[in-house]
PDB file of C-alpha atoms in Angstrom:
ATOM      1  CA  GLY A 715       1.376   2.856  31.606  1.00 67.00           C
ATOM      2  CA  GLN A 716       0.286   5.831  29.585  1.00 80.00           C
ATOM      3  CA  ASN A 717      -2.368   5.358  26.953  1.00 90.00           C
ATOM      4  CA  ILE A 718      -4.381   7.901  25.005  1.00 95.00           C
ATOM      5  CA  ASP A 719      -6.789   6.692  22.337  1.00 95.00           C
ATOM      6  CA  GLN A 720      -8.419   8.647  19.543  1.00 96.00           C
ATOM      7  CA  PRO A 721      -9.995   7.538  16.270  1.00 96.00           C
ATOM      8  CA  THR A 722      -7.469   7.581  13.452  1.00 95.00           C
ATOM      9  CA  GLU A 723      -9.627   9.246  10.819  1.00 97.00           C
ATOM     10  CA  MET A 724     -13.001  10.927  10.509  1.00 97.00           C
ATOM     11  CA  THR A 725     -14.860  12.548   7.667  1.00 97.00           C
ATOM     12  CA  ALA A 726     -17.614  15.142   7.823  1.00 97.00           C
ATOM     13  CA  THR A 727     -19.529  17.527   5.604  1.00 97.00           C
ATOM     14  CA  GLU A 728     -19.101  21.274   5.478  1.00 97.00           C
ATOM     15  CA  GLY A 729     -21.587  22.959   7.815  1.00 97.00           C
ATOM     16  CA  ALA A 730     -22.096  19.859   9.938  1.00 97.00           C
ATOM     17  CA  ILE A 731     -21.065  19.060  13.522  1.00 97.00           C
ATOM     18  CA  VAL A 732     -18.390  16.513  14.396  1.00 98.00           C
ATOM     19  CA  GLN A 733     -17.339  15.051  17.743  1.00 98.00           C
ATOM     20  CA  ILE A 734     -13.828  13.681  18.210  1.00 98.00           C
ATOM     21  CA  ASN A 735     -13.462  11.408  21.220  1.00 98.00           C
ATOM     22  CA  CYS A 736     -10.415  10.817  23.369  1.00 98.00           C
ATOM     23  CA  THR A 737     -10.013   8.282  26.163  1.00 97.00           C
ATOM     24  CA  TYR A 738      -7.009   8.211  28.407  1.00 96.00           C
ATOM     25  CA  GLN A 739      -5.342   6.068  31.025  1.00 93.00           C
ATOM     26  CA  THR A 740      -2.382   7.870  32.529  1.00 86.00           C
ATOM     27  CA  SER A 741      -0.525   7.550  35.808  1.00 83.00           C
ATOM     28  CA  GLY A 742      -1.195  11.204  36.566  1.00 83.00           C
ATOM     29  CA  PHE A 743      -3.498  13.934  35.353  1.00 88.00           C
ATOM     30  CA  ASN A 744      -3.148  17.697  35.441  1.00 86.00           C
ATOM     31  CA  GLY A 745      -5.288  18.826  32.562  1.00 90.00           C
ATOM     32  CA  LEU A 746      -6.248  17.808  29.056  1.00 93.00           C
ATOM     33  CA  PHE A 747      -5.437  19.800  25.933  1.00 94.00           C
ATOM     34  CA  TRP A 748      -6.667  19.754  22.382  1.00 96.00           C
ATOM     35  CA  TYR A 749      -4.423  20.947  19.572  1.00 96.00           C
ATOM     36  CA  GLN A 750      -5.077  21.359  15.866  1.00 97.00           C
ATOM     37  CA  GLN A 751      -2.327  20.557  13.391  1.00 96.00           C
ATOM     38  CA  HIS A 752      -2.541  21.249   9.676  1.00 95.00           C
ATOM     39  CA  ALA A 753      -0.284  19.178   7.458  1.00 91.00           C
ATOM     40  CA  GLY A 754       3.270  20.445   7.570  1.00 86.00           C
ATOM     41  CA  GLU A 755       2.544  22.975  10.289  1.00 89.00           C
ATOM     42  CA  ALA A 756       2.977  23.262  14.053  1.00 90.00           C
ATOM     43  CA  PRO A 757       0.198  22.252  16.451  1.00 94.00           C
ATOM     44  CA  THR A 758      -1.923  25.190  17.574  1.00 94.00           C
ATOM     45  CA  PHE A 759      -3.734  25.320  20.903  1.00 93.00           C
ATOM     46  CA  LEU A 760      -7.514  24.883  20.831  1.00 94.00           C
ATOM     47  CA  SER A 761      -8.735  24.171  24.349  1.00 93.00           C
ATOM     48  CA  TYR A 762      -7.884  23.129  27.883  1.00 91.00           C
ATOM     49  CA  ASN A 763      -9.936  21.253  30.502  1.00 93.00           C
ATOM     50  CA  VAL A 764      -8.893  20.420  34.029  1.00 89.00           C
ATOM     51  CA  LEU A 765     -12.323  20.211  35.708  1.00 91.00           C
ATOM     52  CA  ASP A 766     -15.274  18.100  34.580  1.00 95.00           C
ATOM     53  CA  GLY A 767     -17.640  19.759  32.192  1.00 96.00           C
ATOM     54  CA  LEU A 768     -17.868  21.650  28.972  1.00 96.00           C
ATOM     55  CA  GLU A 769     -15.649  24.514  27.839  1.00 93.00           C
ATOM     56  CA  GLU A 770     -16.962  26.494  24.878  1.00 93.00           C
ATOM     57  CA  LYS A 771     -14.928  28.710  22.629  1.00 89.00           C
ATOM     58  CA  GLY A 772     -16.671  29.875  19.486  1.00 93.00           C
ATOM     59  CA  ARG A 773     -17.230  26.979  17.100  1.00 96.00           C
ATOM     60  CA  PHE A 774     -15.147  24.665  19.290  1.00 96.00           C
ATOM     61  CA  SER A 775     -16.170  23.035  22.573  1.00 96.00           C
ATOM     62  CA  SER A 776     -14.351  20.512  24.700  1.00 97.00           C
ATOM     63  CA  PHE A 777     -15.748  18.223  27.367  1.00 98.00           C
ATOM     64  CA  LEU A 778     -14.005  16.332  30.154  1.00 97.00           C
ATOM     65  CA  SER A 779     -15.034  13.528  32.499  1.00 97.00           C
ATOM     66  CA  ARG A 780     -12.146  12.677  34.787  1.00 94.00           C
ATOM     67  CA  SER A 781     -13.907   9.723  36.402  1.00 94.00           C
ATOM     68  CA  LYS A 782     -14.365   8.118  32.981  1.00 95.00           C
ATOM     69  CA  GLY A 783     -11.001   9.177  31.563  1.00 95.00           C
ATOM     70  CA  TYR A 784     -12.849  10.681  28.632  1.00 96.00           C
ATOM     71  CA  SER A 785     -12.877  13.887  26.646  1.00 98.00           C
ATOM     72  CA  TYR A 786     -14.328  15.042  23.382  1.00 98.00           C
ATOM     73  CA  LEU A 787     -13.809  17.958  21.053  1.00 98.00           C
ATOM     74  CA  LEU A 788     -16.925  19.253  19.325  1.00 98.00           C
ATOM     75  CA  LEU A 789     -16.585  21.263  16.136  1.00 97.00           C
ATOM     76  CA  LYS A 790     -19.688  23.071  14.866  1.00 97.00           C
ATOM     77  CA  GLU A 791     -20.456  24.681  11.514  1.00 97.00           C
ATOM     78  CA  LEU A 792     -17.576  22.859   9.911  1.00 97.00           C
ATOM     79  CA  GLN A 793     -15.518  24.687   7.347  1.00 97.00           C
ATOM     80  CA  MET A 794     -13.107  23.310   4.768  1.00 97.00           C
ATOM     81  CA  LYS A 795     -10.219  24.883   6.686  1.00 96.00           C
ATOM     82  CA  ASP A 796     -11.051  22.606   9.651  1.00 97.00           C
ATOM     83  CA  SER A 797      -9.541  19.700   7.722  1.00 98.00           C
ATOM     84  CA  ALA A 798      -6.561  18.898   9.927  1.00 97.00           C
ATOM     85  CA  SER A 799      -5.311  16.514  12.593  1.00 97.00           C
ATOM     86  CA  TYR A 800      -6.682  16.986  16.090  1.00 98.00           C
ATOM     87  CA  LEU A 801      -4.411  15.976  18.936  1.00 97.00           C
ATOM     88  CA  CYS A 802      -5.561  15.094  22.437  1.00 97.00           C
ATOM     89  CA  ALA A 803      -2.875  15.523  25.105  1.00 95.00           C
ATOM     90  CA  VAL A 804      -2.794  14.923  28.856  1.00 93.00           C
ATOM     91  CA  ARG A 805      -0.463  16.848  31.112  1.00 89.00           C
ATOM     92  CA  ASP A 806       1.282  14.538  33.513  1.00 81.00           C
ATOM     93  CA  SER A 807       0.675  15.520  37.130  1.00 76.00           C
ATOM     94  CA  GLY A 808       4.285  15.059  38.136  1.00 68.00           C
ATOM     95  CA  GLY A 809       5.758  16.607  35.098  1.00 58.00           C
ATOM     96  CA  TYR A 810       5.178  20.323  34.895  1.00 75.00           C
ATOM     97  CA  ASN A 811       4.843  20.778  31.148  1.00 80.00           C
ATOM     98  CA  LYS A 812       5.184  17.168  30.063  1.00 87.00           C
ATOM     99  CA  LEU A 813       2.357  16.469  27.621  1.00 90.00           C
ATOM    100  CA  ILE A 814       1.446  12.931  26.615  1.00 92.00           C
ATOM    101  CA  PHE A 815      -0.151  12.968  23.182  1.00 94.00           C
ATOM    102  CA  GLY A 816      -2.564  10.659  21.466  1.00 94.00           C
ATOM    103  CA  ALA A 817      -1.794   9.670  17.886  1.00 94.00           C
ATOM    104  CA  GLY A 818      -4.201  12.271  16.569  1.00 95.00           C
ATOM    105  CA  THR A 819      -7.412  12.169  14.551  1.00 97.00           C
ATOM    106  CA  ARG A 820      -7.242  13.185  10.886  1.00 97.00           C
ATOM    107  CA  LEU A 821     -10.440  15.025  10.013  1.00 98.00           C
ATOM    108  CA  ALA A 822     -11.424  15.516   6.376  1.00 97.00           C
ATOM    109  CA  VAL A 823     -14.200  18.024   5.685  1.00 97.00           C
ATOM    110  CA  HIS A 824     -15.967  17.584   2.348  1.00 96.00           C
ATOM    111  CA  PRO A 825     -18.186  20.090   0.516  1.00 94.00           C
TER     112      PRO A 825
ATOM    113  CA  LYS B 780       4.350  39.317  19.984  1.00 66.00           C
ATOM    114  CA  ALA B 781       6.597  37.072  17.930  1.00 78.00           C
ATOM    115  CA  GLY B 782       5.914  33.351  18.135  1.00 92.00           C
ATOM    116  CA  VAL B 783       8.263  30.480  18.829  1.00 96.00           C
ATOM    117  CA  THR B 784      11.044  30.255  16.282  1.00 96.00           C
ATOM    118  CA  GLN B 785      13.147  27.250  15.410  1.00 97.00           C
ATOM    119  CA  THR B 786      16.254  26.962  13.291  1.00 97.00           C
ATOM    120  CA  PRO B 787      17.066  25.412  10.980  1.00 97.00           C
ATOM    121  CA  ARG B 788      13.752  24.437   9.434  1.00 96.00           C
ATOM    122  CA  TYR B 789      15.168  21.560   7.427  1.00 96.00           C
ATOM    123  CA  LEU B 790      18.269  19.477   7.887  1.00 96.00           C
ATOM    124  CA  ILE B 791      19.805  16.465   6.175  1.00 97.00           C
ATOM    125  CA  LYS B 792      22.442  14.449   7.995  1.00 97.00           C
ATOM    126  CA  THR B 793      24.030  11.041   7.646  1.00 97.00           C
ATOM    127  CA  ARG B 794      24.174   8.231  10.162  1.00 97.00           C
ATOM    128  CA  GLY B 795      26.740   8.727  12.880  1.00 97.00           C
ATOM    129  CA  GLN B 796      26.784  12.509  12.639  1.00 98.00           C
ATOM    130  CA  GLN B 797      25.497  14.828  15.319  1.00 97.00           C
ATOM    131  CA  VAL B 798      23.058  17.696  15.047  1.00 98.00           C
ATOM    132  CA  THR B 799      22.109  20.770  17.087  1.00 98.00           C
ATOM    133  CA  LEU B 800      18.687  22.371  16.825  1.00 98.00           C
ATOM    134  CA  SER B 801      17.767  25.757  18.218  1.00 98.00           C
ATOM    135  CA  CYS B 802      14.573  27.173  19.688  1.00 98.00           C
ATOM    136  CA  SER B 803      13.746  30.734  20.704  1.00 98.00           C
ATOM    137  CA  PRO B 804      10.644  30.937  22.919  1.00 97.00           C
ATOM    138  CA  ILE B 805       8.009  33.618  22.990  1.00 95.00           C
ATOM    139  CA  SER B 806       9.268  36.703  24.807  1.00 94.00           C
ATOM    140  CA  GLY B 807       8.661  36.332  28.539  1.00 92.00           C
ATOM    141  CA  HIS B 808       8.305  32.556  28.401  1.00 92.00           C
ATOM    142  CA  ARG B 809      10.780  30.705  30.579  1.00 93.00           C
ATOM    143  CA  SER B 810       9.846  27.096  29.902  1.00 93.00           C
ATOM    144  CA  VAL B 811      10.900  25.295  26.741  1.00 96.00           C
ATOM    145  CA  SER B 812       9.869  21.728  25.964  1.00 95.00           C
ATOM    146  CA  TRP B 813      11.032  19.556  23.101  1.00 97.00           C
ATOM    147  CA  TYR B 814       9.002  16.914  21.280  1.00 97.00           C
ATOM    148  CA  GLN B 815       9.711  14.440  18.513  1.00 97.00           C
ATOM    149  CA  GLN B 816       6.981  13.775  15.966  1.00 95.00           C
ATOM    150  CA  THR B 817       7.036  10.762  13.667  1.00 93.00           C
ATOM    151  CA  PRO B 818       4.243   9.142  11.641  1.00 87.00           C
ATOM    152  CA  GLY B 819       4.527   5.930  13.629  1.00 82.00           C
ATOM    153  CA  GLN B 820       4.886   7.236  17.182  1.00 85.00           C
ATOM    154  CA  GLY B 821       3.145  10.602  17.017  1.00 88.00           C
ATOM    155  CA  LEU B 822       4.300  13.391  19.299  1.00 93.00           C
ATOM    156  CA  GLN B 823       6.621  12.234  22.073  1.00 95.00           C
ATOM    157  CA  PHE B 824       8.037  14.322  24.892  1.00 94.00           C
ATOM    158  CA  LEU B 825      11.813  14.642  24.984  1.00 96.00           C
ATOM    159  CA  PHE B 826      12.550  17.070  27.822  1.00 94.00           C
ATOM    160  CA  GLU B 827      11.648  20.397  29.385  1.00 93.00           C
ATOM    161  CA  TYR B 828      13.908  23.226  30.497  1.00 94.00           C
ATOM    162  CA  PHE B 829      13.102  26.010  32.903  1.00 92.00           C
ATOM    163  CA  SER B 830      15.545  28.606  34.205  1.00 90.00           C
ATOM    164  CA  GLU B 831      18.447  26.798  32.533  1.00 94.00           C
ATOM    165  CA  THR B 832      17.625  23.529  34.333  1.00 93.00           C
ATOM    166  CA  GLN B 833      16.163  20.358  32.926  1.00 93.00           C
ATOM    167  CA  ARG B 834      13.137  19.664  35.070  1.00 88.00           C
ATOM    168  CA  ASN B 835      11.603  16.765  33.201  1.00 87.00           C
ATOM    169  CA  LYS B 836      12.749  14.096  30.785  1.00 90.00           C
ATOM    170  CA  GLY B 837      11.021  11.621  28.505  1.00 91.00           C
ATOM    171  CA  ASN B 838      12.066   8.101  27.584  1.00 92.00           C
ATOM    172  CA  PHE B 839      14.737   8.781  25.028  1.00 96.00           C
ATOM    173  CA  PRO B 840      18.328   7.520  25.023  1.00 96.00           C
ATOM    174  CA  GLY B 841      21.191   9.632  26.285  1.00 95.00           C
ATOM    175  CA  ARG B 842      22.106  10.559  22.700  1.00 97.00           C
ATOM    176  CA  PHE B 843      19.383  13.184  23.023  1.00 98.00           C
ATOM    177  CA  SER B 844      20.393  16.107  25.183  1.00 97.00           C
ATOM    178  CA  GLY B 845      19.559  19.729  25.562  1.00 97.00           C
ATOM    179  CA  ARG B 846      20.333  22.933  27.341  1.00 97.00           C
ATOM    180  CA  GLN B 847      18.832  26.316  28.012  1.00 97.00           C
ATOM    181  CA  PHE B 848      20.536  29.657  28.115  1.00 97.00           C
ATOM    182  CA  SER B 849      19.948  32.607  30.427  1.00 96.00           C
ATOM    183  CA  ASN B 850      17.770  34.304  27.777  1.00 95.00           C
ATOM    184  CA  SER B 851      15.532  31.165  27.725  1.00 95.00           C
ATOM    185  CA  ARG B 852      16.674  30.116  24.271  1.00 97.00           C
ATOM    186  CA  SER B 853      17.190  26.389  24.106  1.00 98.00           C
ATOM    187  CA  GLU B 854      19.152  23.932  22.018  1.00 98.00           C
ATOM    188  CA  MET B 855      18.833  20.229  21.653  1.00 98.00           C
ATOM    189  CA  ASN B 856      21.570  17.945  20.448  1.00 98.00           C
ATOM    190  CA  VAL B 857      21.397  14.467  18.987  1.00 97.00           C
ATOM    191  CA  SER B 858      24.659  12.593  18.760  1.00 95.00           C
ATOM    192  CA  THR B 859      25.487   9.508  16.706  1.00 96.00           C
ATOM    193  CA  LEU B 860      22.432   9.903  14.503  1.00 97.00           C
ATOM    194  CA  GLU B 861      20.418   6.840  13.519  1.00 97.00           C
ATOM    195  CA  LEU B 862      17.985   6.437  10.642  1.00 97.00           C
ATOM    196  CA  GLY B 863      15.148   6.273  13.161  1.00 95.00           C
ATOM    197  CA  ASP B 864      15.937   9.785  14.349  1.00 97.00           C
ATOM    198  CA  SER B 865      14.385  11.158  11.164  1.00 97.00           C
ATOM    199  CA  ALA B 866      11.473  13.186  12.452  1.00 96.00           C
ATOM    200  CA  LEU B 867       9.956  16.593  12.985  1.00 96.00           C
ATOM    201  CA  TYR B 868      11.405  18.120  16.140  1.00 97.00           C
ATOM    202  CA  LEU B 869       9.086  20.609  17.763  1.00 97.00           C
ATOM    203  CA  CYS B 870       9.767  22.929  20.597  1.00 97.00           C
ATOM    204  CA  ALA B 871       7.067  24.530  22.683  1.00 96.00           C
ATOM    205  CA  SER B 872       7.289  27.452  25.035  1.00 94.00           C
ATOM    206  CA  SER B 873       5.178  28.459  27.998  1.00 91.00           C
ATOM    207  CA  LEU B 874       5.345  30.882  30.900  1.00 87.00           C
ATOM    208  CA  GLY B 875       6.680  28.248  33.261  1.00 79.00           C
ATOM    209  CA  ALA B 876       4.423  29.238  36.143  1.00 70.00           C
ATOM    210  CA  GLY B 877       4.633  25.754  37.615  1.00 62.00           C
ATOM    211  CA  GLN B 878       2.521  22.747  38.383  1.00 55.00           C
ATOM    212  CA  GLY B 879      -1.206  23.194  38.581  1.00 58.00           C
ATOM    213  CA  ALA B 880      -1.218  26.419  36.637  1.00 55.00           C
ATOM    214  CA  LYS B 881      -3.428  26.689  33.597  1.00 68.00           C
ATOM    215  CA  GLU B 882      -0.420  26.866  31.365  1.00 78.00           C
ATOM    216  CA  THR B 883      -0.534  26.516  27.634  1.00 86.00           C
ATOM    217  CA  GLN B 884       2.345  25.432  25.470  1.00 89.00           C
ATOM    218  CA  TYR B 885       2.815  27.199  22.134  1.00 93.00           C
ATOM    219  CA  PHE B 886       4.619  25.282  19.449  1.00 95.00           C
ATOM    220  CA  GLY B 887       7.206  26.443  16.971  1.00 95.00           C
ATOM    221  CA  PRO B 888       7.150  25.414  13.293  1.00 93.00           C
ATOM    222  CA  GLY B 889       9.599  22.576  13.908  1.00 95.00           C
ATOM    223  CA  THR B 890      12.832  21.355  12.401  1.00 97.00           C
ATOM    224  CA  ARG B 891      12.460  18.520   9.927  1.00 96.00           C
ATOM    225  CA  LEU B 892      15.482  16.238  10.235  1.00 97.00           C
ATOM    226  CA  LEU B 893      16.257  13.591   7.664  1.00 97.00           C
ATOM    227  CA  VAL B 894      18.964  11.062   8.461  1.00 97.00           C
ATOM    228  CA  LEU B 895      20.392   9.178   5.484  1.00 96.00           C
TER     229      LEU B 895
END
């Protein structure tokens, strides 16, 4: 079966660092994506990993370990505008652009 | 470059009716995927179209269908609406370069469908 797990909610303080974990068990794997979704808006692309290791992009970094079926999204220097849901998604290897999404992690950033 | 557009943005229907949603991808993008988002199930893949052909399908009943036109615009149709079809329907476009490519999907704002 297909299973992607993320924590449901997290809270953090402005200026801090937060790590959002994602574990997956899928029948195929062709890359892992992180999306950010503000309430009432469309998901926006944050990062993509297909090889093991860390990808850094400004305040956001994403890590992947394929052998462990594990990824995390690291957000540094948190800002209030980072309050949003963060979605982990695996692209199915047989499915071109078929993305399998986790339920998402709602992050609340407090002053 | 204009983003993905979806029409209508909001829709109210009653049980048993049918509905058609439209998606215009980013210029140059040939792949359009559709997703359903509900609070209980999250984002679930419906189907993907590329060059007017459905090349992948999720686990939804046959009441959900779609098509793609030669200009890459896509429509999805839901027939015999049920209360459980109330959801945000998102479409996403990408280049459509094929398997293994580092291809990113860009989402439209969605159509919020309420079935009464």
